[in-house]
């Protein structure tokens, strides 16, 4: 009712809390806000909602796990609750138990299919988003048991054709192999779990139904074995079909304990219910002594009417290809390509689970990666959704209060046009014009404050800290205005001139603010905001150099920022983000590598290798890596932004755009050329047209020769090009031929 808003809610809440002996929540929130700059949005409601769901799960975990440690739990729980393990996390006063040490998983699926089943580091399969899971075990007749989540002898690999995850585990005289993948069967997508069990003794191969997933407990209230004994119905909704009828079957509920405890019970059960939601079930298949047993679980996946799942080979037929002798680099590239394809079924997502939602920030980078791979239609389809997410006032709204989104949205739309040689669509132009005007209206007045002329204080990228006037937002704002000016060219001359002029005014305001910050700090480095000291949040200011190229490669402010970060914010070769992440961040590590590469600093290669070494066995990176365990400690366990940055760094190692010219091979390590095989990359789009680059070495280790050649389809005349191998003097590429021969001994 309208009169409700006139009630003195703050007074009522404060009085009620104090009367019951609680801290005054209004006073607490007031003090919390003092740590941030005043902002119209304290924190995006979307993040608050996601955090509430996350910790609600963690609260349930705390009620279930710690006094039921005789259950078979997922790998992360096994490690995190083991006092002898480096992953151990004390529980003490923690209200929630969440996965902070092994946020690692790998998605399987098909191009353009929304559902992306997850496989954890020990083969636990979660077929549906945030659903229950399936596990495979072996139990012998005399009581020995192999459970992968408790095993120290397990191997996992990603297979890329077709996409699948294979997990192999051994214990005593037992071996277990499971492979998870998604295929089309009779025109519908099906998740397959293939299990193979070996045992020297009489045993059973066990398919176990588990009420949890990589985040923790996920309720199952009912499980029923069908009359043919070859399938389950779970919660009267989901179906799991078996390749063979089961030889034994057991079900248990919370009060009876895990079905794991009852695997050797004589009595067979066909169904079970649990009002708490902790049903567990075991379908058991006989393994004769010294023999092998194979079984398959088939889980139909949901599919919307407008979904048309694609074929991997066809979907990647025109994708940019890398060929290198470095097997690790090659594998990680191929895995990253599939990650991007899998997580762009229409909208693009930063991950298959925790971050399976749309953000303009992630989308800008992911779509840039898709464009660099030549996956143009996939990128265009995602961009076509942008105008629909724009508010009437011109704000590109995925999360409230994040002032970088407009610049990111306009920049990537213009980048698409630039890399494809096409004119902007009318809907894109209109959206860009409205979005650019929003940026102009949103800027703070030039009142002499340290933040004069900047965008308002906001939450911005979550890796920077509490609400503040972040330079990250401002750099994206300038880039968005310049991109809008180019999109208006030939369409709205007045708007084009206005946006270009205002971009210069905006940049001048940033420069003035940065100059005042440098005087305060006594060095040219760029802090996160005009009010911050140099700290890990300064990583956001690196955007001026990469990817936006708003400053030259040798800008003292940019390079001093990077030197500060390298000296103070790196751990085990990677950028350690103290703010929130509290882990080694892969995509931010690679942002620094991009700045070094652009500046001709050979240290980029060490950062690239450090990132490669932190990848999981399946070629994936979590958002942040635990500094001790090497497992994920933040965000999604398969982070698309990290995969994108791996692709973009390799792309720029081969071909980089700089001030109206192309730089070829400036980041290709000479060690890749020591064999007889050529190293190739392409075709990849550039603003001048698509190009493929090829390098062949001869006697490289002894100072021999390298031929760098290229094939291109220029939109217009061939651009100026420079060939610049690491540690070798740059050579201007001739116009009359498409190769350069470099004598390494003479060119250093």
XYZ file of C-alpha atoms in Angstrom:
748
model
C 0.000 0.000 0.000
C 1.308 3.520 -0.809
C 1.178 4.670 2.813
C 3.682 1.951 3.763
C 6.564 3.937 2.341
C 5.954 6.716 4.856
C 6.589 4.433 7.833
C 9.901 5.100 9.678
C 11.371 1.720 8.712
C 14.919 2.516 9.767
C 13.786 3.498 13.250
C 11.534 0.431 13.559
C 14.248 -1.997 12.449
C 16.869 -0.403 14.715
C 14.550 -0.401 17.728
C 13.513 -4.028 17.154
C 17.129 -5.218 16.803
C 18.338 -3.438 19.936
C 15.361 -4.678 21.946
C 16.378 -8.266 21.179
C 20.074 -7.786 21.845
C 21.222 -7.659 18.219
C 23.558 -5.205 16.571
C 21.708 -2.364 14.930
C 21.717 -3.384 11.215
C 21.051 0.176 10.068
C 24.113 1.438 11.948
C 26.256 -1.431 10.650
C 25.259 -0.771 7.042
C 25.896 2.907 7.515
C 29.445 2.190 8.661
C 29.997 -0.256 5.799
C 29.008 2.389 3.283
C 31.668 4.709 4.676
C 34.372 2.414 3.293
C 33.112 3.171 -0.239
C 32.638 6.312 -2.260
C 28.982 7.429 -2.368
C 27.204 5.647 -5.203
C 23.661 5.418 -6.482
C 23.949 1.603 -6.471
C 25.630 0.068 -3.432
C 25.958 -3.359 -5.020
C 24.184 -4.936 -8.010
C 21.073 -6.756 -6.858
C 22.051 -9.570 -9.218
C 25.241 -10.176 -7.231
C 23.380 -10.036 -3.930
C 20.884 -12.572 -5.225
C 23.605 -14.892 -6.511
C 25.523 -14.566 -3.245
C 22.422 -15.387 -1.224
C 21.836 -18.554 -3.242
C 25.504 -19.519 -2.983
C 25.631 -19.178 0.792
C 22.224 -20.776 1.281
C 23.771 -23.870 -0.295
C 26.787 -23.415 1.967
C 24.541 -23.220 5.028
C 22.876 -26.505 4.045
C 26.325 -28.012 3.545
C 27.280 -27.030 7.074
C 24.205 -28.816 8.405
C 24.840 -32.029 6.488
C 28.489 -32.730 5.763
C 30.604 -32.386 8.891
C 28.714 -34.966 10.972
C 28.274 -37.396 8.060
C 31.882 -37.859 7.009
C 31.331 -41.595 6.547
C 29.460 -40.727 3.333
C 31.229 -40.629 -0.014
C 31.400 -36.913 -0.779
C 32.716 -35.058 -3.847
C 36.431 -34.560 -4.327
C 36.463 -30.988 -3.003
C 34.800 -32.006 0.260
C 37.122 -34.984 0.697
C 40.133 -32.694 0.360
C 38.780 -29.639 2.178
C 37.665 -31.640 5.235
C 40.881 -33.685 5.559
C 43.121 -32.199 8.294
C 46.198 -33.765 6.690
C 45.525 -32.119 3.316
C 46.868 -28.684 2.223
C 43.285 -27.967 1.120
C 41.950 -28.242 4.656
C 39.739 -25.314 5.703
C 38.904 -24.958 9.423
C 35.179 -24.614 10.035
C 35.106 -22.969 13.483
C 32.779 -19.949 13.292
C 31.974 -20.351 9.587
C 28.231 -20.451 9.046
C 28.574 -21.834 5.547
C 30.753 -24.566 4.065
C 31.535 -23.741 0.455
C 34.009 -24.980 -2.112
C 37.028 -22.703 -1.703
C 39.853 -25.052 -2.672
C 38.866 -27.108 -5.738
C 36.461 -25.109 -7.848
C 37.400 -27.139 -10.904
C 35.134 -28.801 -13.408
C 34.910 -29.361 -17.119
C 31.773 -29.030 -19.211
C 30.801 -31.393 -21.984
C 28.102 -30.732 -24.526
C 27.353 -29.771 -28.105
C 27.594 -26.428 -29.912
C 24.404 -24.374 -29.480
C 22.997 -26.607 -26.736
C 22.169 -24.719 -23.526
C 22.649 -27.694 -21.209
C 26.310 -28.254 -20.308
C 26.856 -31.300 -18.059
C 29.796 -30.959 -15.669
C 32.569 -33.399 -14.773
C 34.553 -32.795 -11.583
C 38.275 -33.677 -11.157
C 37.415 -37.273 -10.194
C 34.772 -37.972 -12.831
C 31.629 -37.067 -10.862
C 29.031 -36.209 -13.514
C 26.365 -33.537 -12.947
C 24.086 -33.883 -16.005
C 21.832 -30.868 -15.346
C 22.671 -27.325 -14.310
C 22.794 -27.176 -10.498
C 21.390 -30.711 -10.303
C 22.253 -33.992 -8.657
C 25.141 -36.169 -9.820
C 26.225 -39.633 -10.877
C 29.377 -41.335 -9.649
C 31.041 -44.657 -10.466
C 32.708 -46.993 -7.954
C 33.984 -50.563 -7.678
C 33.282 -52.731 -4.616
C 34.614 -56.257 -4.224
C 32.805 -59.215 -2.664
C 35.202 -59.133 0.286
C 34.626 -55.442 0.995
C 37.416 -53.526 -0.756
C 36.175 -50.397 -2.492
C 37.417 -47.924 -5.069
C 35.835 -44.468 -4.864
C 37.537 -41.888 -7.121
C 36.808 -38.901 -4.861
C 38.934 -40.509 -2.123
C 41.668 -41.769 -4.415
C 45.146 -40.308 -4.806
C 45.801 -42.281 -7.984
C 43.561 -40.755 -10.614
C 44.153 -39.311 -14.092
C 41.885 -37.132 -16.196
C 42.041 -35.933 -19.765
C 39.984 -33.934 -22.240
C 39.355 -35.427 -25.656
C 38.440 -32.968 -28.357
C 36.959 -35.067 -31.089
C 34.195 -35.468 -30.094
C 34.331 -33.555 -26.816
C 34.560 -35.854 -23.801
C 36.237 -36.131 -20.399
C 37.928 -39.402 -19.434
C 38.788 -40.175 -15.807
C 40.839 -43.233 -14.816
C 41.334 -44.347 -11.227
C 43.252 -47.271 -9.717
C 43.329 -48.800 -6.235
C 44.824 -52.153 -5.238
C 43.796 -54.614 -7.975
C 40.891 -52.494 -9.248
C 40.784 -50.108 -12.198
C 37.931 -47.812 -13.162
C 37.507 -45.781 -16.315
C 34.628 -43.365 -16.896
C 33.990 -41.183 -19.931
C 31.347 -38.449 -20.105
C 30.103 -36.831 -23.294
C 26.979 -35.504 -25.004
C 25.719 -36.939 -28.284
C 22.615 -36.747 -30.446
C 20.450 -39.861 -30.357
C 17.279 -40.057 -32.451
C 17.391 -36.304 -32.922
C 17.670 -35.484 -29.214
C 20.678 -34.641 -27.000
C 21.738 -37.338 -24.549
C 24.467 -37.280 -21.915
C 26.415 -40.553 -21.815
C 28.463 -41.903 -18.939
C 30.502 -44.914 -20.079
C 31.969 -46.986 -17.241
C 34.535 -49.768 -17.423
C 35.536 -51.694 -14.314
C 38.423 -54.176 -13.875
C 38.919 -56.302 -10.768
C 41.126 -59.279 -9.900
C 38.431 -60.416 -7.437
C 34.695 -60.891 -7.719
C 33.275 -57.391 -7.608
C 30.567 -55.021 -8.740
C 30.715 -51.953 -10.929
C 28.536 -49.398 -9.131
C 26.631 -46.483 -10.643
C 25.781 -44.255 -7.672
C 23.087 -41.578 -7.563
C 24.368 -38.673 -5.439
C 22.425 -35.790 -3.805
C 25.135 -33.209 -4.436
C 27.211 -31.487 -7.106
C 30.471 -29.467 -7.200
C 28.940 -26.782 -4.954
C 27.494 -29.126 -2.335
C 24.157 -30.684 -1.400
C 21.456 -30.882 -4.087
C 18.316 -32.582 -2.819
C 16.891 -35.861 -4.151
C 13.580 -36.862 -2.572
C 12.771 -40.021 -4.511
C 14.470 -42.574 -6.764
C 12.781 -45.559 -8.396
C 14.190 -48.489 -10.364
C 11.922 -49.359 -13.287
C 10.351 -52.858 -13.598
C 12.881 -53.840 -16.289
C 15.667 -52.966 -13.812
C 17.447 -50.920 -16.465
C 16.750 -47.336 -15.422
C 15.920 -44.801 -12.721
C 13.254 -42.177 -12.412
C 14.548 -39.416 -10.159
C 12.045 -37.179 -8.361
C 9.331 -38.251 -10.815
C 10.994 -36.140 -13.489
C 14.449 -37.088 -14.743
C 15.315 -40.387 -16.378
C 18.572 -42.344 -16.252
C 18.702 -45.406 -18.518
C 21.212 -48.261 -18.093
C 22.709 -50.268 -20.928
C 21.983 -53.520 -19.009
C 19.612 -54.611 -16.245
C 21.239 -54.262 -12.833
C 22.370 -57.330 -10.924
C 21.810 -55.693 -7.540
C 20.165 -52.477 -6.444
C 20.159 -50.557 -3.162
C 18.545 -47.332 -1.983
C 19.021 -45.407 1.239
C 17.788 -42.228 2.918
C 19.419 -39.684 5.214
C 18.598 -41.449 8.478
C 19.929 -44.815 7.246
C 23.088 -43.171 5.931
C 24.760 -43.239 2.554
C 23.942 -46.169 0.279
C 27.713 -46.666 0.257
C 27.319 -48.186 3.719
C 24.765 -50.714 2.428
C 26.423 -51.990 -0.755
C 26.898 -55.477 0.715
C 23.414 -55.760 2.175
C 21.596 -58.905 1.126
C 18.219 -57.247 0.627
C 17.568 -55.566 -2.714
C 15.462 -52.374 -2.867
C 13.641 -51.019 -5.888
C 12.799 -47.517 -4.669
C 13.366 -45.078 -1.861
C 12.098 -41.776 -0.508
C 13.544 -39.197 1.875
C 11.621 -36.228 3.269
C 14.942 -34.478 3.947
C 16.020 -34.888 0.330
C 19.089 -37.088 0.754
C 18.159 -40.189 -1.245
C 21.150 -42.173 -2.497
C 20.962 -45.195 -4.802
C 23.362 -47.758 -6.238
C 22.914 -49.734 -9.449
C 25.373 -52.646 -9.337
C 26.741 -54.695 -12.235
C 28.715 -57.915 -11.658
C 32.440 -58.043 -12.468
C 33.787 -61.619 -12.552
C 37.173 -62.228 -10.924
C 39.926 -61.204 -13.327
C 37.334 -59.817 -15.726
C 35.995 -56.576 -17.108
C 32.517 -55.086 -16.947
C 31.237 -52.257 -19.059
C 28.046 -50.315 -18.496
C 26.569 -47.100 -19.791
C 24.203 -44.564 -18.265
C 22.137 -42.461 -20.660
C 20.498 -39.244 -19.467
C 18.175 -37.347 -21.866
C 18.875 -33.605 -21.753
C 16.248 -30.873 -22.014
C 16.108 -28.960 -25.275
C 14.092 -25.861 -26.166
C 12.134 -25.626 -29.390
C 14.491 -23.053 -30.929
C 17.684 -24.954 -30.086
C 19.486 -26.740 -32.895
C 22.513 -28.498 -31.413
C 25.394 -28.546 -33.849
C 28.163 -30.923 -34.764
C 31.643 -30.164 -33.435
C 33.424 -30.750 -36.722
C 31.043 -28.555 -38.693
C 30.918 -25.812 -36.057
C 34.716 -25.464 -36.040
C 35.283 -26.006 -39.763
C 36.157 -22.337 -40.369
C 37.841 -21.725 -37.027
C 41.311 -20.196 -36.841
C 43.852 -22.971 -36.297
C 47.121 -23.075 -34.413
C 49.903 -25.498 -35.285
C 52.884 -25.572 -32.954
C 55.444 -28.060 -31.685
C 54.649 -27.053 -28.084
C 52.140 -29.748 -27.121
C 51.008 -27.942 -23.975
C 50.286 -24.696 -25.822
C 48.533 -26.585 -28.617
C 46.315 -28.552 -26.231
C 45.345 -25.483 -24.226
C 44.477 -23.592 -27.403
C 42.273 -26.408 -28.711
C 40.576 -26.725 -25.314
C 39.978 -22.961 -25.130
C 38.398 -22.934 -28.583
C 35.910 -25.561 -27.448
C 35.196 -23.719 -24.221
C 34.229 -20.581 -26.138
C 32.105 -22.540 -28.585
C 30.335 -24.442 -25.828
C 29.583 -21.303 -23.807
C 28.124 -19.270 -26.674
C 24.846 -21.083 -27.468
C 23.111 -17.742 -28.136
C 24.030 -15.419 -25.352
C 27.595 -15.854 -24.165
C 28.437 -17.010 -20.652
C 31.557 -16.710 -18.530
C 31.180 -20.284 -17.288
C 29.014 -23.407 -17.495
C 27.831 -23.289 -13.874
C 28.509 -20.486 -11.362
C 28.671 -17.819 -14.084
C 26.068 -19.163 -16.446
C 24.496 -15.736 -16.756
C 25.059 -12.756 -19.030
C 27.441 -9.897 -18.227
C 28.427 -7.235 -20.757
C 31.971 -7.220 -19.371
C 32.532 -10.924 -19.965
C 30.614 -10.798 -23.234
C 32.872 -8.113 -24.719
C 35.973 -10.219 -24.192
C 34.346 -13.534 -25.148
C 32.914 -12.124 -28.377
C 36.299 -10.601 -29.157
C 37.755 -14.084 -28.813
C 35.086 -15.535 -31.100
C 35.859 -12.855 -33.684
C 39.589 -13.529 -33.508
C 38.857 -17.199 -34.166
C 36.809 -16.341 -37.243
C 33.598 -17.607 -35.600
C 31.810 -14.591 -37.009
C 28.239 -15.874 -37.089
C 28.451 -16.966 -33.467
C 29.737 -13.510 -32.485
C 27.115 -11.711 -34.568
C 24.292 -13.734 -33.041
C 25.404 -12.714 -29.554
C 25.755 -9.047 -30.537
C 22.256 -8.981 -32.004
C 20.962 -9.455 -28.450
C 22.679 -6.342 -27.124
C 20.075 -3.715 -28.160
C 17.340 -5.735 -26.436
C 19.215 -5.405 -23.134
C 19.482 -1.615 -23.375
C 17.299 0.553 -21.134
C 15.267 3.415 -22.592
C 17.870 5.856 -21.244
C 20.627 4.142 -23.251
C 22.175 2.096 -20.444
C 23.365 -1.386 -21.460
C 22.030 -3.133 -18.406
C 23.130 -6.571 -17.312
C 23.918 -5.586 -13.702
C 22.852 -2.343 -12.042
C 25.491 0.198 -11.139
C 28.314 -1.004 -13.387
C 29.420 1.908 -15.503
C 31.805 0.021 -17.790
C 29.072 -1.864 -19.663
C 28.207 0.861 -22.190
C 31.776 1.309 -23.324
C 32.249 -2.448 -23.593
C 29.064 -3.007 -25.576
C 29.768 -0.222 -28.099
C 33.457 -1.158 -28.409
C 32.774 -4.791 -29.280
C 30.004 -3.902 -31.764
C 32.383 -1.570 -33.577
C 35.172 -4.136 -33.339
C 32.934 -6.645 -35.108
C 32.389 -4.212 -37.978
C 36.104 -3.439 -38.118
C 37.223 -7.077 -38.198
C 34.590 -8.174 -40.704
C 34.794 -5.143 -42.985
C 31.045 -4.567 -42.691
C 28.846 -1.574 -41.898
C 27.005 -1.494 -38.581
C 23.437 -2.723 -38.561
C 20.835 -0.031 -37.991
C 19.855 -1.520 -34.652
C 23.498 -1.509 -33.569
C 23.988 2.109 -34.670
C 20.931 3.284 -32.818
C 21.967 1.376 -29.708
C 25.521 2.754 -29.923
C 24.300 6.331 -30.317
C 21.967 6.056 -27.343
C 24.678 4.294 -25.343
C 27.261 6.975 -26.124
C 24.880 9.730 -25.052
C 24.330 7.853 -21.791
C 28.104 7.975 -21.186
C 28.108 11.744 -21.786
C 25.226 12.316 -19.383
C 26.706 10.029 -16.741
C 30.046 11.790 -16.332
C 30.677 13.786 -13.179
C 30.897 17.600 -13.451
C 34.268 19.298 -13.812
C 34.238 20.751 -10.308
C 37.915 20.441 -9.466
C 37.613 17.234 -7.446
C 40.101 14.404 -8.070
C 37.293 12.575 -9.895
C 36.174 15.601 -11.924
C 34.834 14.602 -15.326
C 34.993 10.873 -14.606
C 32.151 8.386 -14.427
C 30.411 8.088 -11.049
C 31.533 5.834 -8.257
C 30.331 2.322 -8.899
C 30.862 -1.324 -8.144
C 32.550 -1.834 -11.512
C 34.628 -4.975 -11.969
C 34.402 -7.017 -8.769
C 38.174 -7.479 -8.721
C 38.855 -3.816 -7.888
C 37.206 -3.280 -4.496
C 34.343 -1.297 -2.948
C 32.470 1.410 -4.858
C 34.859 4.015 -6.211
C 35.621 6.210 -9.217
C 37.417 3.508 -11.156
C 39.663 4.391 -14.082
C 38.654 1.027 -15.574
C 35.160 2.434 -16.177
C 36.557 5.651 -17.625
C 38.910 3.976 -20.087
C 36.019 1.889 -21.353
C 33.889 5.047 -21.564
C 36.444 6.767 -23.797
C 36.800 3.642 -25.943
C 33.010 3.443 -26.257
C 32.737 7.053 -27.406
C 35.460 6.597 -30.012
C 33.842 3.388 -31.218
C 30.462 5.130 -31.436
C 32.037 7.929 -33.487
C 33.331 5.395 -36.004
C 29.958 3.632 -36.116
C 28.234 6.959 -36.855
C 30.669 7.768 -39.679
C 28.708 8.132 -42.924
C 25.443 7.761 -41.026
C 25.197 10.669 -38.599
C 28.018 13.133 -39.166
C 27.068 15.434 -36.310
C 26.927 12.582 -33.827
C 30.263 11.237 -35.078
C 31.922 14.609 -34.552
C 30.278 15.033 -31.151
C 31.408 11.640 -29.876
C 34.971 12.066 -31.134
C 35.189 15.514 -29.576
C 33.727 14.351 -26.277
C 36.051 11.350 -26.214
C 38.982 13.781 -26.266
C 37.437 15.857 -23.477
C 36.863 12.699 -21.438
C 40.436 11.521 -22.011
C 41.754 14.912 -20.914
C 39.769 14.638 -17.691
C 41.307 11.204 -17.063
C 44.785 12.549 -17.791
C 44.319 15.422 -15.342
C 43.088 13.023 -12.675
C 45.980 10.616 -13.298
C 48.474 13.480 -13.110
C 47.123 14.478 -9.704
C 47.304 10.843 -8.598
C 50.923 10.546 -9.752
C 51.855 13.668 -7.782
C 50.206 12.197 -4.705
C 51.927 8.813 -5.148
C 55.301 10.129 -6.272
C 55.394 7.886 -9.352
C 53.580 7.701 -12.707
C 51.715 4.442 -12.051
C 47.926 4.424 -12.378
C 46.011 3.369 -9.253
C 42.552 1.848 -9.437
C 40.925 5.213 -8.668
C 41.933 8.805 -7.835
C 41.523 7.958 -4.149
C 43.488 4.704 -3.970
C 47.114 3.926 -3.381
C 48.802 1.550 -5.768
C 47.526 -1.914 -4.910
C 46.270 -5.013 -6.682
C 43.231 -3.062 -7.918
C 45.557 -1.136 -10.238
C 45.225 -4.113 -12.580
C 42.034 -2.454 -13.848
C 43.987 0.532 -15.157
C 46.011 -1.766 -17.416
C 42.975 -1.710 -19.739
C 44.313 1.557 -21.167
C 47.065 -0.456 -22.820
C 45.269 -3.758 -23.330
C 42.851 -4.289 -24.898
C 41.941 -0.663 -25.632
C 45.280 0.768 -26.839
C 44.289 4.220 -25.587
C 47.958 4.931 -24.909
C 51.190 4.073 -26.646
C 53.007 0.827 -25.900
C 55.741 2.713 -24.021
C 53.494 5.045 -22.001
C 55.364 5.579 -18.677
C 52.108 5.447 -16.684
C 51.192 2.076 -18.144
C 54.641 0.525 -17.794
C 55.106 1.808 -14.244
C 51.763 0.285 -13.293
C 52.871 -3.047 -14.696
C 56.213 -2.831 -12.900
C 54.409 -2.209 -9.622
C 52.131 -5.187 -10.202
C 55.024 -7.479 -11.158
C 56.992 -6.474 -8.081
C 54.159 -6.553 -5.547
C 51.203 -8.563 -6.810
C 52.577 -11.703 -8.445
C 52.868 -15.146 -6.869
C 54.320 -18.245 -8.506
C 54.519 -16.362 -11.784
C 50.880 -15.230 -11.900
C 48.975 -12.136 -10.846
C 47.663 -12.699 -7.320
C 44.465 -10.729 -6.838
C 44.183 -9.839 -3.162
C 40.752 -8.266 -3.579
C 37.955 -10.849 -3.230
C 39.595 -13.483 -5.446
C 42.494 -14.205 -3.064
C 44.013 -16.372 -5.762
C 46.121 -16.310 -8.917
C 43.959 -14.859 -11.671
C 44.710 -16.206 -15.131
C 42.996 -13.661 -17.357
C 44.512 -10.743 -15.450
C 47.944 -12.380 -15.602
C 47.530 -12.525 -19.368
C 46.443 -8.857 -19.486
C 49.840 -7.972 -18.048
C 51.480 -10.331 -20.547
C 49.716 -8.483 -23.380
C 51.112 -5.142 -22.194
C 54.619 -6.617 -22.027
C 54.253 -8.204 -25.468
C 53.130 -4.904 -26.953
C 56.093 -3.140 -25.338
C 58.563 -5.709 -26.715
C 59.376 -6.926 -23.206
C 60.373 -10.632 -23.262
C 58.874 -11.232 -19.818
C 55.513 -11.845 -21.486
C 56.631 -15.415 -22.238
C 57.238 -16.284 -18.584
C 53.727 -15.105 -17.732
C 52.287 -17.129 -20.580
C 54.109 -20.235 -19.354
C 52.994 -19.638 -15.767
C 49.382 -19.498 -16.915
C 49.817 -22.690 -18.923
C 51.244 -24.488 -15.894
C 48.199 -23.547 -13.806
C 45.708 -25.161 -16.203
C 43.856 -28.276 -15.101
C 44.567 -31.664 -16.719
C 41.539 -31.020 -18.947
C 42.970 -27.689 -20.140
C 40.700 -25.433 -18.088
C 41.263 -22.543 -15.716
C 39.034 -21.486 -12.818
C 38.575 -17.771 -12.320
C 41.245 -17.805 -9.616
C 43.714 -20.507 -8.614
C 44.385 -21.431 -4.986
C 48.047 -20.545 -4.300
C 48.709 -23.765 -2.349
C 46.493 -26.470 -3.851
C 46.452 -25.349 -7.478
C 42.678 -25.850 -7.424
C 40.039 -23.230 -8.075
C 39.226 -20.843 -5.226
C 36.935 -18.310 -6.909
C 34.187 -18.169 -9.511
C 33.440 -20.732 -12.154
C 35.653 -23.780 -12.425
C 35.844 -23.419 -16.202
C 36.182 -19.722 -16.839
C 35.547 -18.533 -20.380
C 37.334 -15.215 -19.883
C 40.530 -17.088 -19.004
C 40.151 -19.249 -22.121
C 39.586 -16.122 -24.227
C 42.734 -14.449 -22.972
C 44.791 -17.516 -23.825
C 43.456 -17.373 -27.386
C 43.941 -13.613 -27.712
C 47.496 -13.708 -26.381
C 48.462 -16.408 -28.860
C 46.751 -14.478 -31.631
C 48.726 -11.344 -30.781
C 51.936 -13.376 -30.642
C 51.395 -14.080 -34.338
C 49.596 -10.971 -35.570
C 48.941 -7.748 -33.709
C 47.345 -4.497 -34.864
C 49.186 -1.342 -33.904
C 48.683 2.250 -35.139
C 47.531 1.439 -38.644
C 49.909 -1.432 -39.248
C 50.293 -5.136 -38.534
C 53.047 -6.618 -36.390
C 53.817 -10.235 -37.308
C 55.411 -12.949 -35.140
C 56.488 -10.597 -32.343
C 55.569 -13.118 -29.647
C 56.334 -16.472 -31.278
C 59.020 -18.091 -29.091
C 62.040 -19.213 -31.099
C 62.032 -22.544 -29.248
C 58.848 -23.426 -31.164
C 60.920 -23.300 -34.373
C 63.694 -25.681 -33.369
C 62.024 -28.685 -35.004
C 61.302 -29.331 -38.652
C 57.588 -28.625 -38.446
C 56.199 -25.219 -39.464
C 54.380 -23.085 -36.899
C 51.158 -21.593 -38.228
C 48.209 -19.502 -37.085
C 45.151 -18.472 -39.040
C 43.160 -17.329 -40.687
C 42.396 -14.652 -38.118
C 40.518 -11.428 -38.878
C 42.223 -8.031 -38.645
C 40.910 -4.554 -39.447
C 42.698 -4.867 -42.783
C 41.381 -8.330 -43.664
C 41.943 -11.952 -42.592
C 45.500 -13.245 -42.487
C 47.334 -16.523 -41.879
C 50.928 -16.519 -40.641
C 53.501 -19.296 -41.080
C 56.994 -19.636 -39.624
C 59.637 -22.203 -40.617
C 62.977 -22.398 -38.854
C 66.276 -23.897 -39.903
C 69.068 -24.350 -37.390
C 67.369 -21.947 -35.000
C 69.201 -23.139 -31.883
C 72.507 -22.365 -33.606
C 71.504 -18.929 -34.883
C 70.140 -20.087 -38.248
C 67.311 -18.833 -40.459
C 63.577 -18.236 -40.018
C 61.160 -17.616 -42.840
C 57.998 -15.741 -41.890
C 55.304 -15.859 -44.580
C 51.666 -14.883 -44.745
C 48.533 -15.280 -46.822
C 45.878 -12.586 -46.624
C 42.663 -11.334 -48.177
C 42.878 -7.579 -47.683
C 39.742 -5.457 -47.646
C 41.667 -2.768 -49.502
C 45.332 -2.106 -50.158
C 47.869 -4.121 -48.175
C 48.692 -2.397 -44.887
C 52.139 -1.578 -43.581
C 53.568 -4.663 -41.893
C 56.483 -5.330 -39.624
C 58.050 -8.690 -38.826
C 59.423 -8.695 -35.314
C 60.586 -11.987 -33.825
C 61.360 -11.899 -30.078
C 64.874 -10.583 -29.509
C 65.326 -9.822 -33.208
C 65.412 -6.362 -34.772
C 62.117 -5.524 -36.547
C 62.035 -5.784 -40.328
C 59.617 -3.905 -42.550
C 57.705 -6.369 -44.696
C 58.099 -5.809 -48.437
C 55.026 -5.073 -50.543
C 56.199 -7.148 -53.507
C 56.272 -10.539 -51.763
C 54.571 -12.328 -48.886
C 57.560 -13.556 -46.887
C 60.623 -12.376 -45.006
C 63.776 -14.422 -44.390
C 65.518 -13.592 -41.128
C 69.114 -14.487 -40.365
C 69.046 -14.801 -36.583
C 72.782 -14.345 -36.191
C 72.796 -11.039 -38.090
C 69.476 -9.653 -36.835
C 69.962 -9.656 -33.072
